[in-house]
CSV table of C-alpha atoms in Angstrom, one decimal:
chain,number,residue,atom,x,y,z
A,1000,UNK,CA,31.6,-39.1,-6.4
A,1001,UNK,CA,28.4,-40.9,-5.5
A,1002,UNK,CA,28.2,-39.1,-2.1
A,1003,UNK,CA,28.6,-35.8,-3.9
A,1004,UNK,CA,25.8,-36.6,-6.4
A,1005,UNK,CA,23.6,-37.7,-3.6
A,1006,UNK,CA,24.3,-34.5,-1.6
A,1007,UNK,CA,23.4,-32.4,-4.7
A,1008,UNK,CA,20.2,-34.3,-5.2
A,1009,UNK,CA,19.2,-33.9,-1.6
A,1010,UNK,CA,20.0,-30.2,-1.8
A,1011,UNK,CA,17.9,-29.7,-5.0
A,1012,UNK,CA,15.1,-31.7,-3.5
A,1013,UNK,CA,15.2,-29.4,-0.4
A,1014,UNK,CA,15.1,-26.4,-2.7
A,1015,UNK,CA,12.1,-27.7,-4.5
A,1016,UNK,CA,10.2,-28.4,-1.3
A,1017,UNK,CA,11.0,-24.9,-0.1
A,1018,UNK,CA,10.0,-23.3,-3.4
A,1019,UNK,CA,7.0,-21.1,-3.2
A,1020,UNK,CA,4.6,-20.2,-6.0
A,1021,UNK,CA,2.8,-16.8,-6.3
A,1022,UNK,CA,-0.8,-17.0,-7.3
A,1023,UNK,CA,-3.0,-14.1,-8.5
A,1024,UNK,CA,-6.8,-14.2,-8.1
A,1025,UNK,CA,-9.1,-12.2,-10.4
A,1026,UNK,CA,-12.8,-11.5,-10.1
A,1027,UNK,CA,-14.9,-10.2,-12.9
A,1028,UNK,CA,-18.2,-8.6,-14.0
A,1029,UNK,CA,-19.1,-11.7,-16.0
A,1030,UNK,CA,-22.9,-10.8,-16.1
A,1031,UNK,CA,-23.6,-14.5,-16.8
A,1032,UNK,CA,-23.3,-17.4,-14.3
A,1033,UNK,CA,-22.5,-19.7,-17.2
A,1034,UNK,CA,-19.2,-17.9,-18.0
A,1035,UNK,CA,-16.0,-17.8,-15.9
A,1036,UNK,CA,-16.3,-15.5,-12.9
A,1037,UNK,CA,-13.1,-16.1,-10.8
A,1038,UNK,CA,-9.7,-16.9,-12.3
A,1039,UNK,CA,-6.5,-18.1,-10.8
A,1040,UNK,CA,-3.1,-17.4,-12.4
A,1041,UNK,CA,0.5,-18.1,-11.4
A,1042,UNK,CA,2.9,-15.1,-11.5
A,1043,UNK,CA,6.4,-15.6,-12.8
A,1044,UNK,CA,8.3,-13.6,-10.3
A,1045,UNK,CA,11.3,-13.2,-12.6
A,1046,UNK,CA,9.5,-12.0,-15.8
A,1047,UNK,CA,6.1,-10.9,-14.5
A,1048,UNK,CA,4.3,-13.3,-16.8
A,1049,UNK,CA,0.8,-14.6,-15.8
A,1050,UNK,CA,-0.1,-18.2,-16.5
A,1051,UNK,CA,-3.7,-19.5,-16.1
A,1052,UNK,CA,-4.1,-22.3,-13.4
A,1053,UNK,CA,-7.9,-22.6,-13.0
A,1054,UNK,CA,-11.3,-20.8,-13.0
A,1055,UNK,CA,-14.8,-21.2,-11.7
A,1056,UNK,CA,-18.3,-20.6,-13.2
A,1057,UNK,CA,-21.7,-20.6,-11.5
A,1058,UNK,CA,-21.4,-17.2,-9.8
A,1059,UNK,CA,-22.5,-13.8,-10.9
A,1060,UNK,CA,-20.4,-10.6,-10.9
A,1061,UNK,CA,-17.7,-11.4,-8.3
A,1062,UNK,CA,-16.7,-7.8,-8.1
A,1063,UNK,CA,-14.3,-8.0,-5.1
A,1064,UNK,CA,-12.2,-10.7,-3.6
A,1065,UNK,CA,-10.4,-11.1,-0.3
A,1066,UNK,CA,-8.3,-14.0,1.1
A,1067,UNK,CA,-8.3,-15.6,4.6
A,1068,UNK,CA,-5.1,-14.9,6.6
A,1069,UNK,CA,-3.7,-18.4,5.7
A,1070,UNK,CA,-4.7,-18.1,2.1
A,1071,UNK,CA,-6.8,-21.3,2.2
A,1072,UNK,CA,-10.1,-19.5,1.5
A,1073,UNK,CA,-11.2,-17.0,-1.0
A,1074,UNK,CA,-14.2,-14.8,-0.2
A,1075,UNK,CA,-16.1,-12.9,-3.0
A,1076,UNK,CA,-18.8,-10.3,-3.3
A,1077,UNK,CA,-21.2,-12.1,-5.6
A,1078,UNK,CA,-24.5,-11.1,-7.3
A,1079,UNK,CA,-23.0,-7.7,-7.4
A,1080,UNK,CA,-25.0,-5.0,-9.2
A,1081,UNK,CA,-28.0,-7.3,-9.0
A,1082,UNK,CA,-31.2,-5.8,-7.5
A,1083,UNK,CA,-32.2,-7.3,-4.2
A,1084,UNK,CA,-29.8,-10.2,-4.7
A,1085,UNK,CA,-26.4,-9.3,-3.1
A,1086,UNK,CA,-24.4,-12.2,-1.7
A,1087,UNK,CA,-21.0,-13.2,-0.4
A,1088,UNK,CA,-19.4,-16.5,-1.4
A,1089,UNK,CA,-16.6,-18.7,-0.1
A,1090,UNK,CA,-14.2,-20.9,-2.0
A,1091,UNK,CA,-11.4,-23.2,-1.0
A,1092,UNK,CA,-8.0,-22.9,-2.8
A,1093,UNK,CA,-5.7,-25.9,-2.9
A,1094,UNK,CA,-2.3,-24.8,-4.1
A,1095,UNK,CA,-1.1,-28.4,-4.3
A,1096,UNK,CA,-3.9,-29.5,-6.7
A,1097,UNK,CA,-4.1,-25.9,-8.1
A,1098,UNK,CA,-7.9,-26.0,-7.7
A,1099,UNK,CA,-10.6,-23.6,-6.6
A,1100,UNK,CA,-13.8,-25.1,-5.2
A,1101,UNK,CA,-17.1,-23.4,-4.2
A,1102,UNK,CA,-18.1,-23.8,-0.6
A,1103,UNK,CA,-21.3,-21.7,0.0
A,1104,UNK,CA,-23.0,-18.3,-0.3
A,1105,UNK,CA,-25.0,-16.0,2.0
A,1106,UNK,CA,-27.2,-13.1,1.4
A,1107,UNK,CA,-25.6,-9.7,2.2
A,1108,UNK,CA,-28.8,-8.1,3.4
A,1109,UNK,CA,-28.3,-5.4,0.8
A,1110,UNK,CA,-27.8,-4.7,-2.8
A,1111,UNK,CA,-24.4,-4.4,-4.6
A,1112,UNK,CA,-21.8,-5.7,-2.2
A,1113,UNK,CA,-18.5,-4.1,-3.1
A,1114,UNK,CA,-15.9,-4.9,-0.4
A,1115,UNK,CA,-14.9,-7.7,2.0
A,1116,UNK,CA,-12.5,-8.0,4.8
A,1117,UNK,CA,-11.6,-11.2,6.7
A,1118,UNK,CA,-10.4,-11.1,10.4
A,1119,UNK,CA,-7.0,-12.5,11.1
A,1120,UNK,CA,-8.4,-15.2,13.4
A,1121,UNK,CA,-10.3,-16.7,10.4
A,1122,UNK,CA,-13.6,-16.5,12.2
A,1123,UNK,CA,-15.2,-13.3,10.9
A,1124,UNK,CA,-16.0,-11.7,7.6
A,1125,UNK,CA,-17.3,-8.1,7.1
A,1126,UNK,CA,-19.0,-6.9,3.9
A,1127,UNK,CA,-19.9,-3.4,2.7
A,1128,UNK,CA,-23.1,-2.9,0.6
A,1129,UNK,CA,-22.8,0.2,-1.6
A,1130,UNK,CA,-26.2,0.9,-3.0
A,1131,UNK,CA,-28.2,1.4,0.2
A,1132,UNK,CA,-25.2,1.9,2.4
A,1133,UNK,CA,-24.9,-0.9,5.0
A,1134,UNK,CA,-22.3,-3.2,6.5
A,1135,UNK,CA,-22.8,-6.9,7.4
A,1136,UNK,CA,-20.9,-9.2,9.7
A,1137,UNK,CA,-20.7,-13.0,9.2
A,1138,UNK,CA,-19.2,-15.8,11.3
A,1139,UNK,CA,-16.9,-18.2,9.4
A,1140,UNK,CA,-16.7,-21.9,10.2
A,1141,UNK,CA,-13.4,-23.8,10.4
A,1142,UNK,CA,-14.1,-25.3,7.0
A,1143,UNK,CA,-14.4,-21.9,5.4
A,1144,UNK,CA,-18.2,-21.9,5.3
A,1145,UNK,CA,-19.9,-18.5,5.7
A,1146,UNK,CA,-22.6,-18.6,8.3
A,1147,UNK,CA,-25.7,-16.3,8.0
A,1148,UNK,CA,-25.1,-12.7,8.9
A,1149,UNK,CA,-25.5,-11.8,12.5
A,1150,UNK,CA,-25.2,-8.0,12.3
A,1151,UNK,CA,-26.3,-5.5,9.7
A,1152,UNK,CA,-25.9,-1.7,10.2
A,1153,UNK,CA,-27.9,0.5,7.9
A,1154,UNK,CA,-26.9,4.1,7.2
A,1155,UNK,CA,-29.0,6.7,5.5
A,1156,UNK,CA,-27.7,10.3,5.4
A,1157,UNK,CA,-26.2,11.7,2.3
A,1158,UNK,CA,-24.1,14.8,1.5
A,1159,UNK,CA,-23.9,17.8,-0.9
A,1160,UNK,CA,-24.0,16.1,-4.3
A,1161,UNK,CA,-27.6,15.0,-5.0
A,1162,UNK,CA,-26.6,12.9,-8.0
A,1163,UNK,CA,-24.0,10.8,-6.2
A,1164,UNK,CA,-24.7,11.4,-2.6
A,1165,UNK,CA,-28.4,11.1,-2.1
A,1166,UNK,CA,-27.8,8.6,0.7
A,1167,UNK,CA,-25.0,6.6,2.4
A,1168,UNK,CA,-22.8,4.4,0.1
A,1169,UNK,CA,-20.3,2.2,2.1
A,1170,UNK,CA,-17.4,1.5,-0.3
A,1171,UNK,CA,-14.9,-0.4,1.8
A,1172,UNK,CA,-14.6,-2.2,5.2
A,1173,UNK,CA,-11.0,-2.1,6.5
A,1174,UNK,CA,-9.6,-3.6,9.7
A,1175,UNK,CA,-7.1,-1.6,11.7
A,1176,UNK,CA,-3.6,-3.2,12.0
A,1177,UNK,CA,-4.5,-4.7,15.4
A,1178,UNK,CA,-7.9,-5.9,14.1
A,1179,UNK,CA,-9.6,-4.1,17.0
A,1180,UNK,CA,-11.4,-1.5,14.8
A,1181,UNK,CA,-13.1,-1.4,11.4
A,1182,UNK,CA,-13.2,1.7,9.2
A,1183,UNK,CA,-16.0,2.2,6.7
A,1184,UNK,CA,-15.4,5.0,4.0
A,1185,UNK,CA,-18.9,6.2,3.2
A,1186,UNK,CA,-18.9,7.8,-0.3
A,1187,UNK,CA,-22.5,9.1,0.1
A,1188,UNK,CA,-22.1,10.8,3.5
A,1189,UNK,CA,-18.5,12.1,3.2
A,1190,UNK,CA,-17.5,10.2,6.4
A,1191,UNK,CA,-15.1,7.6,7.4
A,1192,UNK,CA,-17.1,5.6,9.9
A,1193,UNK,CA,-15.4,3.7,12.8
A,1194,UNK,CA,-16.5,0.7,14.7
A,1195,UNK,CA,-14.9,-1.3,17.5
A,1196,UNK,CA,-14.5,-5.0,16.7
A,1197,UNK,CA,-14.4,-7.4,19.7
A,1198,UNK,CA,-13.7,-10.8,18.1
A,1199,UNK,CA,-14.7,-12.8,21.2
A,1200,UNK,CA,-18.2,-11.5,21.3
A,1201,UNK,CA,-21.3,-13.0,19.7
A,1202,UNK,CA,-22.0,-9.6,18.0
A,1203,UNK,CA,-18.5,-8.2,17.6
A,1204,UNK,CA,-19.3,-4.8,16.0
A,1205,UNK,CA,-20.1,-1.7,18.1
A,1206,UNK,CA,-19.9,2.0,17.3
A,1207,UNK,CA,-16.4,3.4,18.2
A,1208,UNK,CA,-15.9,6.2,20.8
A,1209,UNK,CA,-15.3,8.5,17.8
A,1210,UNK,CA,-18.0,7.2,15.4
A,1211,UNK,CA,-16.8,8.9,12.3
A,1212,UNK,CA,-14.2,11.3,10.8
A,1213,UNK,CA,-15.7,13.9,8.4
A,1214,UNK,CA,-14.0,14.3,5.0
A,1215,UNK,CA,-14.2,17.2,2.6
A,1216,UNK,CA,-17.8,17.8,1.4
A,1217,UNK,CA,-18.3,16.2,-2.0
A,1218,UNK,CA,-15.1,14.2,-1.8
A,1219,UNK,CA,-16.7,10.8,-1.8
A,1220,UNK,CA,-14.3,8.6,0.4
A,1221,UNK,CA,-13.8,5.2,-1.3
A,1222,UNK,CA,-10.9,3.0,-0.3
A,1223,UNK,CA,-8.6,3.0,2.8
A,1224,UNK,CA,-5.1,1.7,3.6
A,1225,UNK,CA,-2.9,1.7,6.7
A,1226,UNK,CA,0.8,2.3,6.6
A,1227,UNK,CA,2.9,-0.9,7.5
A,1228,UNK,CA,4.0,0.9,10.7
A,1229,UNK,CA,0.4,1.3,11.8
A,1230,UNK,CA,0.8,5.0,12.6
A,1231,UNK,CA,-0.8,6.5,9.5
A,1232,UNK,CA,-3.8,5.8,7.3
A,1233,UNK,CA,-4.7,7.0,3.8
A,1234,UNK,CA,-8.2,7.4,2.2
A,1235,UNK,CA,-8.6,7.9,-1.5
A,1236,UNK,CA,-11.6,10.1,-2.5
A,1237,UNK,CA,-13.4,9.0,-5.6
A,1238,UNK,CA,-15.1,12.3,-6.4
A,1239,UNK,CA,-12.5,14.7,-4.9
A,1240,UNK,CA,-9.6,13.2,-6.8
A,1241,UNK,CA,-7.4,13.3,-3.7
A,1242,UNK,CA,-5.8,11.2,-1.0
A,1243,UNK,CA,-6.3,12.3,2.6
A,1244,UNK,CA,-3.6,11.4,5.1
A,1245,UNK,CA,-4.4,10.7,8.8
A,1246,UNK,CA,-2.4,10.0,11.9
A,1247,UNK,CA,-3.8,6.9,13.5
A,1248,UNK,CA,-4.0,5.9,17.2
A,1249,UNK,CA,-6.4,3.5,18.9
A,1250,UNK,CA,-9.4,3.8,16.7
A,1251,UNK,CA,-9.0,7.6,16.0
A,1252,UNK,CA,-8.0,9.4,12.9
A,1253,UNK,CA,-6.3,12.8,13.0
A,1254,UNK,CA,-6.1,14.6,9.5
A,1255,UNK,CA,-2.7,15.8,8.6
A,1256,UNK,CA,-2.7,16.3,4.8
A,1257,UNK,CA,-4.8,16.2,1.6
A,1258,UNK,CA,-3.1,15.9,-1.8
A,1259,UNK,CA,-4.4,15.6,-5.3
A,1260,UNK,CA,-4.0,12.3,-7.2
A,1261,UNK,CA,-4.0,14.1,-10.6
A,1262,UNK,CA,-1.8,16.6,-12.5
A,1263,UNK,CA,-3.0,20.2,-12.6
A,1264,UNK,CA,-4.6,20.1,-16.0
A,1265,UNK,CA,-7.4,17.9,-14.6
A,1266,UNK,CA,-10.0,20.1,-12.8
A,1267,UNK,CA,-13.1,18.0,-12.3
A,1268,UNK,CA,-14.9,14.7,-13.1
A,1269,UNK,CA,-12.5,12.7,-11.1
A,1270,UNK,CA,-12.9,9.0,-10.7
A,1271,UNK,CA,-10.1,8.0,-8.3
A,1272,UNK,CA,-10.5,4.4,-7.1
A,1273,UNK,CA,-7.9,2.4,-5.2
A,1274,UNK,CA,-5.0,3.0,-2.9
A,1275,UNK,CA,-2.1,0.7,-1.7
A,1276,UNK,CA,1.3,1.2,0.0
A,1277,UNK,CA,4.5,-0.7,-0.9
A,1278,UNK,CA,5.5,-3.3,1.7
A,1279,UNK,CA,8.6,-1.3,2.6
A,1280,UNK,CA,6.3,1.7,3.5
A,1281,UNK,CA,8.2,4.1,1.2
A,1282,UNK,CA,5.7,4.7,-1.6
A,1283,UNK,CA,1.9,5.1,-2.0
A,1284,UNK,CA,0.1,4.3,-5.2
A,1285,UNK,CA,-3.4,5.7,-6.1
A,1286,UNK,CA,-5.4,4.8,-9.3
A,1287,UNK,CA,-7.5,7.2,-11.3
A,1288,UNK,CA,-10.1,6.1,-13.9
A,1289,UNK,CA,-12.2,8.4,-16.2
A,1290,UNK,CA,-10.1,10.7,-18.3
A,1291,UNK,CA,-6.8,9.8,-16.6
A,1292,UNK,CA,-6.4,6.0,-16.5
A,1293,UNK,CA,-3.3,6.2,-14.5
A,1294,UNK,CA,-1.6,5.5,-11.2
A,1295,UNK,CA,-0.4,8.5,-9.1
A,1296,UNK,CA,2.9,7.7,-7.3
A,1297,UNK,CA,3.8,9.4,-4.0
A,1298,UNK,CA,6.8,9.1,-1.7
A,1299,UNK,CA,6.0,8.8,2.0
A,1300,UNK,CA,7.9,10.9,4.5
A,1301,UNK,CA,8.7,9.9,8.1
A,1302,UNK,CA,5.7,11.9,9.3
A,1303,UNK,CA,3.4,10.0,6.9
A,1304,UNK,CA,2.8,12.9,4.5
A,1305,UNK,CA,3.0,12.5,0.8
A,1306,UNK,CA,5.0,14.0,-2.0
A,1307,UNK,CA,4.1,13.5,-5.7
A,1308,UNK,CA,6.7,11.5,-7.6
A,1309,UNK,CA,4.8,11.1,-10.9
A,1310,UNK,CA,2.1,9.3,-12.9
A,1311,UNK,CA,2.1,6.0,-14.8
A,1312,UNK,CA,-0.5,5.2,-17.5
A,1313,UNK,CA,-2.1,1.8,-16.6
A,1314,UNK,CA,-2.3,1.1,-20.4
A,1315,UNK,CA,-6.0,0.2,-20.1
A,1316,UNK,CA,-9.4,1.7,-19.5
A,1317,UNK,CA,-10.9,2.1,-16.0
A,1318,UNK,CA,-8.2,0.9,-13.5
A,1319,UNK,CA,-10.8,-0.1,-10.8
A,1320,UNK,CA,-8.4,-2.1,-8.5
A,1321,UNK,CA,-4.8,-3.0,-8.3
A,1322,UNK,CA,-2.5,-4.8,-5.8
A,1323,UNK,CA,1.2,-5.1,-4.9
A,1324,UNK,CA,2.8,-8.5,-4.2
A,1325,UNK,CA,4.4,-9.2,-0.8
A,1326,UNK,CA,7.9,-8.7,-2.2
A,1327,UNK,CA,7.0,-5.2,-3.5
A,1328,UNK,CA,8.4,-6.1,-6.9
A,1329,UNK,CA,5.2,-6.2,-8.9
A,1330,UNK,CA,2.0,-4.1,-9.1
A,1331,UNK,CA,-1.0,-5.7,-11.0
A,1332,UNK,CA,-3.9,-3.6,-12.4
A,1333,UNK,CA,-7.4,-4.6,-13.5
A,1334,UNK,CA,-9.4,-2.8,-16.1
A,1335,UNK,CA,-13.1,-3.9,-16.4
A,1336,UNK,CA,-13.9,-1.6,-19.3
A,1337,UNK,CA,-11.0,-2.7,-21.6
A,1338,UNK,CA,-11.1,-6.2,-20.0
A,1339,UNK,CA,-7.4,-6.2,-19.5
A,1340,UNK,CA,-4.8,-7.0,-16.7
A,1341,UNK,CA,-1.4,-5.2,-16.8
A,1342,UNK,CA,1.6,-6.2,-14.7
A,1343,UNK,CA,4.2,-3.6,-13.8
A,1344,UNK,CA,7.6,-4.0,-12.2
A,1345,UNK,CA,8.2,-1.6,-9.3
A,1346,UNK,CA,11.5,0.1,-8.8
A,1347,UNK,CA,12.0,0.0,-5.0
A,1348,UNK,CA,14.4,2.9,-5.0
A,1349,UNK,CA,12.4,5.4,-7.2
A,1350,UNK,CA,8.9,4.0,-6.8
A,1351,UNK,CA,8.4,4.2,-10.5
A,1352,UNK,CA,6.6,1.5,-12.5
A,1353,UNK,CA,7.5,-0.3,-15.8
A,1354,UNK,CA,5.1,-2.5,-17.7
A,1355,UNK,CA,6.3,-6.1,-18.1
A,1356,UNK,CA,4.9,-9.0,-20.1
A,1357,UNK,CA,1.9,-8.9,-22.3
A,1358,UNK,CA,-1.5,-7.6,-21.4
A,1359,UNK,CA,-3.8,-10.3,-20.2
A,1360,UNK,CA,-7.3,-10.3,-21.7
A,1361,UNK,CA,-10.0,-11.1,-19.1
A,1362,UNK,CA,-13.6,-10.0,-19.9
A,1363,UNK,CA,-14.9,-7.5,-17.3
A,1364,UNK,CA,-12.0,-8.2,-14.9
A,1365,UNK,CA,-12.9,-6.2,-11.7
A,1366,UNK,CA,-10.6,-7.1,-8.8
A,1367,UNK,CA,-7.3,-8.7,-8.0
A,1368,UNK,CA,-5.5,-10.3,-5.0
A,1369,UNK,CA,-2.0,-11.9,-4.9
A,1370,UNK,CA,-0.4,-14.3,-2.4
A,1371,UNK,CA,2.7,-16.5,-2.1
A,1372,UNK,CA,2.1,-20.1,-1.2
């Protein structure tokens, strides 16, 4: 009997040691360094409930977050929407202590940083500055400290809409699946810019052989996502209210489809924002702000093309960003205008979404990332 009890205890201890927690990181437009800017919550992967773990103050408007490949460091666009004061900041997350600690900040060399991407080797960070349209490259030390930027590429040309496209506006910086290229959707110029990234060089970023892919005039390309198989890429167009589908090969994009993210009754004033693909590669999700406040759901065919499945209200105002957890079970949406976070459970077979748990109130919540530890 004693041996049986001991065996059970050893088994349960092993389970506890192997247990993983899923943490969700939120940034916000806090507009005041004295108030909370970044929040960490734990996600109950059975019920979809969010429980607060910790938060940090002392930073202004952390409008976008990204995680290092190992999840140890959190990088944030800070001083966002602050004239001549854009910065990127680094934090260390300790899942054992459930703590988030500030490491350092660096100037972005531009106003209004809106997107960050970390290289898989942990040594590089790339930032996009929206307002004046530039991209900056930073080395990262082994301790997660961001070093001063070593490259800054400034773009100037605009496009057909003088109110929104008077000049370049870089809205995201996305690595290719092999991390050899970086793609920069430029809302102001109606281009998806492409740069080669050579991680072993002192200045890793150089213009690609095909320096850009033009998008529809006035479409305003915003965010960009690769299919898990690495063969297809998808760009959501903020002003055009559409997703453009591309066949991808070695730094080059070949357009194959463009499909609306909204039902037919919506004709203009689109505010499409974010795009993500389920981990199984079967469904694509695209968020719409403005008059719609929903997520468009598409099935993905073997050739990468999309077919509309339906639309899900996000139950909040202005769904700026969202994310899908690594299991594909949950989709989490942030709404800076209503100041709410909503968790949806995803049906892997149909792709449809169902709200679970209560709305979480977070003032100005602007961005979300999720990771299992």
